[in-house]
PDB file of C-alpha atoms in Angstrom:
ATOM      1  CA  MET A  16      46.371  -8.452 -15.512  1.00  0.00           C
ATOM      2  CA  ALA A  17      45.980  -4.771 -17.055  1.00  0.00           C
ATOM      3  CA  ALA A  18      44.122  -6.135 -19.258  1.00  0.00           C
ATOM      4  CA  LEU A  19      42.086  -8.189 -17.256  1.00  0.00           C
ATOM      5  CA  VAL A  20      41.571  -4.921 -14.609  1.00  0.00           C
ATOM      6  CA  LYS A  21      40.550  -2.702 -18.258  1.00  0.00           C
ATOM      7  CA  CYS A  22      38.277  -5.633 -19.652  1.00  0.00           C
ATOM      8  CA  PHE A  23      36.521  -5.402 -15.642  1.00  0.00           C
ATOM      9  CA  VAL A  24      35.778  -1.715 -16.141  1.00  0.00           C
ATOM     10  CA  ALA A  25      34.872  -2.035 -19.535  1.00  0.00           C
ATOM     11  CA  VAL A  26      32.023  -4.238 -18.593  1.00  0.00           C
ATOM     12  CA  LEU A  27      30.942  -2.552 -15.602  1.00  0.00           C
ATOM     13  CA  ILE A  28      30.526   0.660 -17.664  1.00  0.00           C
ATOM     14  CA  LEU A  29      28.910  -0.754 -19.828  1.00  0.00           C
ATOM     15  CA  ASN A  30      26.723  -2.390 -17.417  1.00  0.00           C
ATOM     16  CA  LEU A  31      25.872   1.561 -15.966  1.00  0.00           C
ATOM     17  CA  VAL A  32      25.207   2.852 -19.049  1.00  0.00           C
ATOM     18  CA  THR A  33      22.628   0.449 -19.844  1.00  0.00           C
ATOM     19  CA  ARG A  34      20.900   0.359 -16.648  1.00  0.00           C
ATOM     20  CA  GLY A  35      21.121   3.720 -16.788  1.00  0.00           C
ATOM     21  CA  PHE A  36      18.730   3.767 -20.522  1.00  0.00           C
ATOM     22  CA  CYS A  37      16.805   1.065 -19.132  1.00  0.00           C
ATOM     23  CA  GLY A  38      16.414   1.845 -15.087  1.00  0.00           C
ATOM     24  CA  CYS A  39      12.403   1.558 -15.182  1.00  0.00           C
ATOM     25  CA  SER A  40      10.638  -0.134 -12.911  1.00  0.00           C
ATOM     26  CA  VAL A  41       6.460   0.327 -11.567  1.00  0.00           C
ATOM     27  CA  GLY A  42       7.717   3.045  -9.669  1.00  0.00           C
ATOM     28  CA  ASP A  43       7.548   5.186 -13.324  1.00  0.00           C
ATOM     29  CA  LEU A  44       3.559   4.962 -13.465  1.00  0.00           C
ATOM     30  CA  THR A  45       2.083   7.420 -11.900  1.00  0.00           C
ATOM     31  CA  ILE A  46      -1.636   8.016 -11.404  1.00  0.00           C
ATOM     32  CA  GLY A  47      -3.415  11.487 -11.408  1.00  0.00           C
ATOM     33  CA  THR A  48      -6.763  11.875 -10.196  1.00  0.00           C
ATOM     34  CA  VAL A  49      -9.374  14.814 -10.277  1.00  0.00           C
ATOM     35  CA  ARG A  50     -12.660  15.367  -9.865  1.00  0.00           C
ATOM     36  CA  SER A  51     -14.310  16.294 -13.041  1.00  0.00           C
ATOM     37  CA  GLY A  52     -17.461  18.164 -11.810  1.00  0.00           C
ATOM     38  CA  LYS A  53     -20.258  15.890 -12.921  1.00  0.00           C
ATOM     39  CA  GLU A  54     -22.434  13.954 -11.463  1.00  0.00           C
ATOM     40  CA  VAL A  55     -23.607  10.160 -11.700  1.00  0.00           C
ATOM     41  CA  GLN A  56     -26.577   8.757  -9.988  1.00  0.00           C
ATOM     42  CA  GLY A  57     -25.888  11.209  -6.928  1.00  0.00           C
ATOM     43  CA  LYS A  58     -22.109  10.376  -7.003  1.00  0.00           C
ATOM     44  CA  ALA A  59     -18.931  12.299  -7.887  1.00  0.00           C
ATOM     45  CA  GLU A  60     -16.940  11.464 -10.985  1.00  0.00           C
ATOM     46  CA  TRP A  61     -13.472  11.167 -10.764  1.00  0.00           C
ATOM     47  CA  THR A  62     -11.065  10.870 -14.067  1.00  0.00           C
ATOM     48  CA  VAL A  63      -8.010   9.411 -13.238  1.00  0.00           C
ATOM     49  CA  THR A  64      -4.994   9.354 -16.114  1.00  0.00           C
ATOM     50  CA  VAL A  65      -2.133   6.753 -15.959  1.00  0.00           C
ATOM     51  CA  THR A  66       0.890   7.723 -17.450  1.00  0.00           C
ATOM     52  CA  ASN A  67       4.492   5.794 -18.541  1.00  0.00           C
ATOM     53  CA  ASN A  68       7.290   8.000 -17.638  1.00  0.00           C
ATOM     54  CA  CYS A  69       9.346   5.488 -18.213  1.00  0.00           C
ATOM     55  CA  ILE A  70      11.746   5.673 -21.834  1.00  0.00           C
ATOM     56  CA  CYS A  71      10.717   2.160 -22.833  1.00  0.00           C
ATOM     57  CA  ALA A  72       6.713   0.353 -22.957  1.00  0.00           C
ATOM     58  CA  GLN A  73       5.175  -1.616 -19.977  1.00  0.00           C
ATOM     59  CA  SER A  74       2.913  -4.387 -20.085  1.00  0.00           C
ATOM     60  CA  ARG A  75       1.003  -6.245 -18.046  1.00  0.00           C
ATOM     61  CA  ILE A  76       0.271  -3.177 -15.895  1.00  0.00           C
ATOM     62  CA  ILE A  77      -1.459  -4.284 -12.469  1.00  0.00           C
ATOM     63  CA  LEU A  78      -2.699  -1.202 -10.103  1.00  0.00           C
ATOM     64  CA  TYR A  79      -3.856  -2.462  -6.203  1.00  0.00           C
ATOM     65  CA  CYS A  80      -7.524  -0.879  -6.173  1.00  0.00           C
ATOM     66  CA  GLY A  81      -9.119  -2.811  -2.912  1.00  0.00           C
ATOM     67  CA  GLY A  82     -12.212  -0.792  -2.649  1.00  0.00           C
ATOM     68  CA  PHE A  83     -12.860   0.527  -6.018  1.00  0.00           C
ATOM     69  CA  GLN A  84     -16.637   0.607  -7.212  1.00  0.00           C
ATOM     70  CA  SER A  85     -18.283   2.704  -9.285  1.00  0.00           C
ATOM     71  CA  VAL A  86     -21.988   2.996 -10.781  1.00  0.00           C
ATOM     72  CA  GLU A  87     -21.043   4.353 -13.709  1.00  0.00           C
ATOM     73  CA  HIS A  88     -19.540   2.215 -16.350  1.00  0.00           C
ATOM     74  CA  VAL A  89     -15.991   1.527 -16.925  1.00  0.00           C
ATOM     75  CA  ASN A  90     -14.784  -0.334 -19.990  1.00  0.00           C
ATOM     76  CA  PRO A  91     -13.332  -3.292 -19.488  1.00  0.00           C
ATOM     77  CA  ALA A  92     -10.680  -2.929 -21.831  1.00  0.00           C
ATOM     78  CA  ILE A  93      -9.441  -0.158 -19.973  1.00  0.00           C
ATOM     79  CA  LEU A  94      -9.664  -1.030 -16.319  1.00  0.00           C
ATOM     80  CA  TYR A  95     -10.909  -4.690 -15.580  1.00  0.00           C
ATOM     81  CA  LYS A  96     -10.991  -5.222 -11.461  1.00  0.00           C
ATOM     82  CA  GLN A  97      -9.912  -8.348 -10.542  1.00  0.00           C
ATOM     83  CA  GLY A  98      -9.949  -8.819  -6.367  1.00  0.00           C
ATOM     84  CA  GLU A  99      -8.413  -6.165  -4.930  1.00  0.00           C
ATOM     85  CA  ASP A 100      -6.118  -5.737  -8.074  1.00  0.00           C
ATOM     86  CA  CYS A 101      -7.064  -3.814 -11.821  1.00  0.00           C
ATOM     87  CA  ILE A 102      -5.796  -4.670 -14.741  1.00  0.00           C
ATOM     88  CA  LEU A 103      -4.442  -1.856 -16.769  1.00  0.00           C
ATOM     89  CA  VAL A 104      -5.490  -2.044 -20.814  1.00  0.00           C
ATOM     90  CA  HIS A 105      -6.239  -5.724 -21.106  1.00  0.00           C
ATOM     91  CA  GLY A 106      -2.762  -6.534 -19.751  1.00  0.00           C
ATOM     92  CA  THR A 107      -1.174  -4.616 -23.698  1.00  0.00           C
ATOM     93  CA  SER A 108       1.797  -2.368 -23.810  1.00  0.00           C
ATOM     94  CA  LEU A 109       1.665   1.178 -22.357  1.00  0.00           C
ATOM     95  CA  PRO A 110       4.237   2.760 -24.658  1.00  0.00           C
ATOM     96  CA  ALA A 111       6.972   5.254 -23.285  1.00  0.00           C
ATOM     97  CA  SER A 112       5.704   8.589 -22.341  1.00  0.00           C
ATOM     98  CA  ALA A 113       1.959   7.398 -23.095  1.00  0.00           C
ATOM     99  CA  SER A 114      -1.299   7.338 -20.840  1.00  0.00           C
ATOM    100  CA  VAL A 115      -4.504   6.094 -20.235  1.00  0.00           C
ATOM    101  CA  THR A 116      -7.770   7.822 -19.238  1.00  0.00           C
ATOM    102  CA  PHE A 117     -10.664   6.124 -17.515  1.00  0.00           C
ATOM    103  CA  SER A 118     -13.963   7.826 -15.245  1.00  0.00           C
ATOM    104  CA  TYR A 119     -16.026   5.970 -12.942  1.00  0.00           C
ATOM    105  CA  ALA A 120     -18.005   7.745  -9.987  1.00  0.00           C
ATOM    106  CA  TRP A 121     -18.033   6.939  -6.661  1.00  0.00           C
ATOM    107  CA  ASP A 122     -17.593   9.030  -3.404  1.00  0.00           C
ATOM    108  CA  PRO A 123     -15.395   8.509  -1.560  1.00  0.00           C
ATOM    109  CA  PRO A 124     -12.505   8.054  -4.710  1.00  0.00           C
ATOM    110  CA  ALA A 125     -11.019   5.235  -4.716  1.00  0.00           C
ATOM    111  CA  ILE A 126      -6.658   4.635  -4.330  1.00  0.00           C
ATOM    112  CA  PHE A 127      -4.827   3.414  -6.998  1.00  0.00           C
ATOM    113  CA  LEU A 128      -1.211   2.584  -6.746  1.00  0.00           C
ATOM    114  CA  PRO A 129       1.059   0.450  -9.173  1.00  0.00           C
ATOM    115  CA  LYS A 130       1.671  -2.740  -8.370  1.00  0.00           C
ATOM    116  CA  SER A 131       3.304  -4.233 -10.786  1.00  0.00           C
ATOM    117  CA  SER A 132       4.256  -4.175 -14.396  1.00  0.00           C
ATOM    118  CA  VAL A 133       6.786  -6.195 -17.445  1.00  0.00           C
ATOM    119  CA  ILE A 134       9.407  -3.505 -18.923  1.00  0.00           C
ATOM    120  CA  ALA A 135       9.334  -4.106 -22.518  1.00  0.00           C
ATOM    121  CA  GLY A 136      11.318  -3.062 -25.588  1.00  0.00           C
ATOM    122  CA  CYS A 137      14.578  -2.179 -23.675  1.00  0.00           C
TER     123      CYS A 137
END
């Protein structure tokens, strides 16, 4: 009986340690938007940086971007709008601690919110 309890405790501790090392989620993506100071066709230009603060890579990153528009070309390899969602870097992996940046021009600024991702490499 004591061996069974020790085994259970060991599995529980291992589970907690493993989750501690990779308790990442889409919430580990931070999105910062700043005005660049430029204007494009009379619209303010904004620079957006998406950073993966997880210790693991994240892929298939989807951002909510309802209402997003731009008079400035945004490289679809970086940000591709699909309805109310935007797909970041064609769904490929954003490594741990890495960032991706893009600029667009519109007033008012769009609101980008992390919606979903797949945690990889943990």
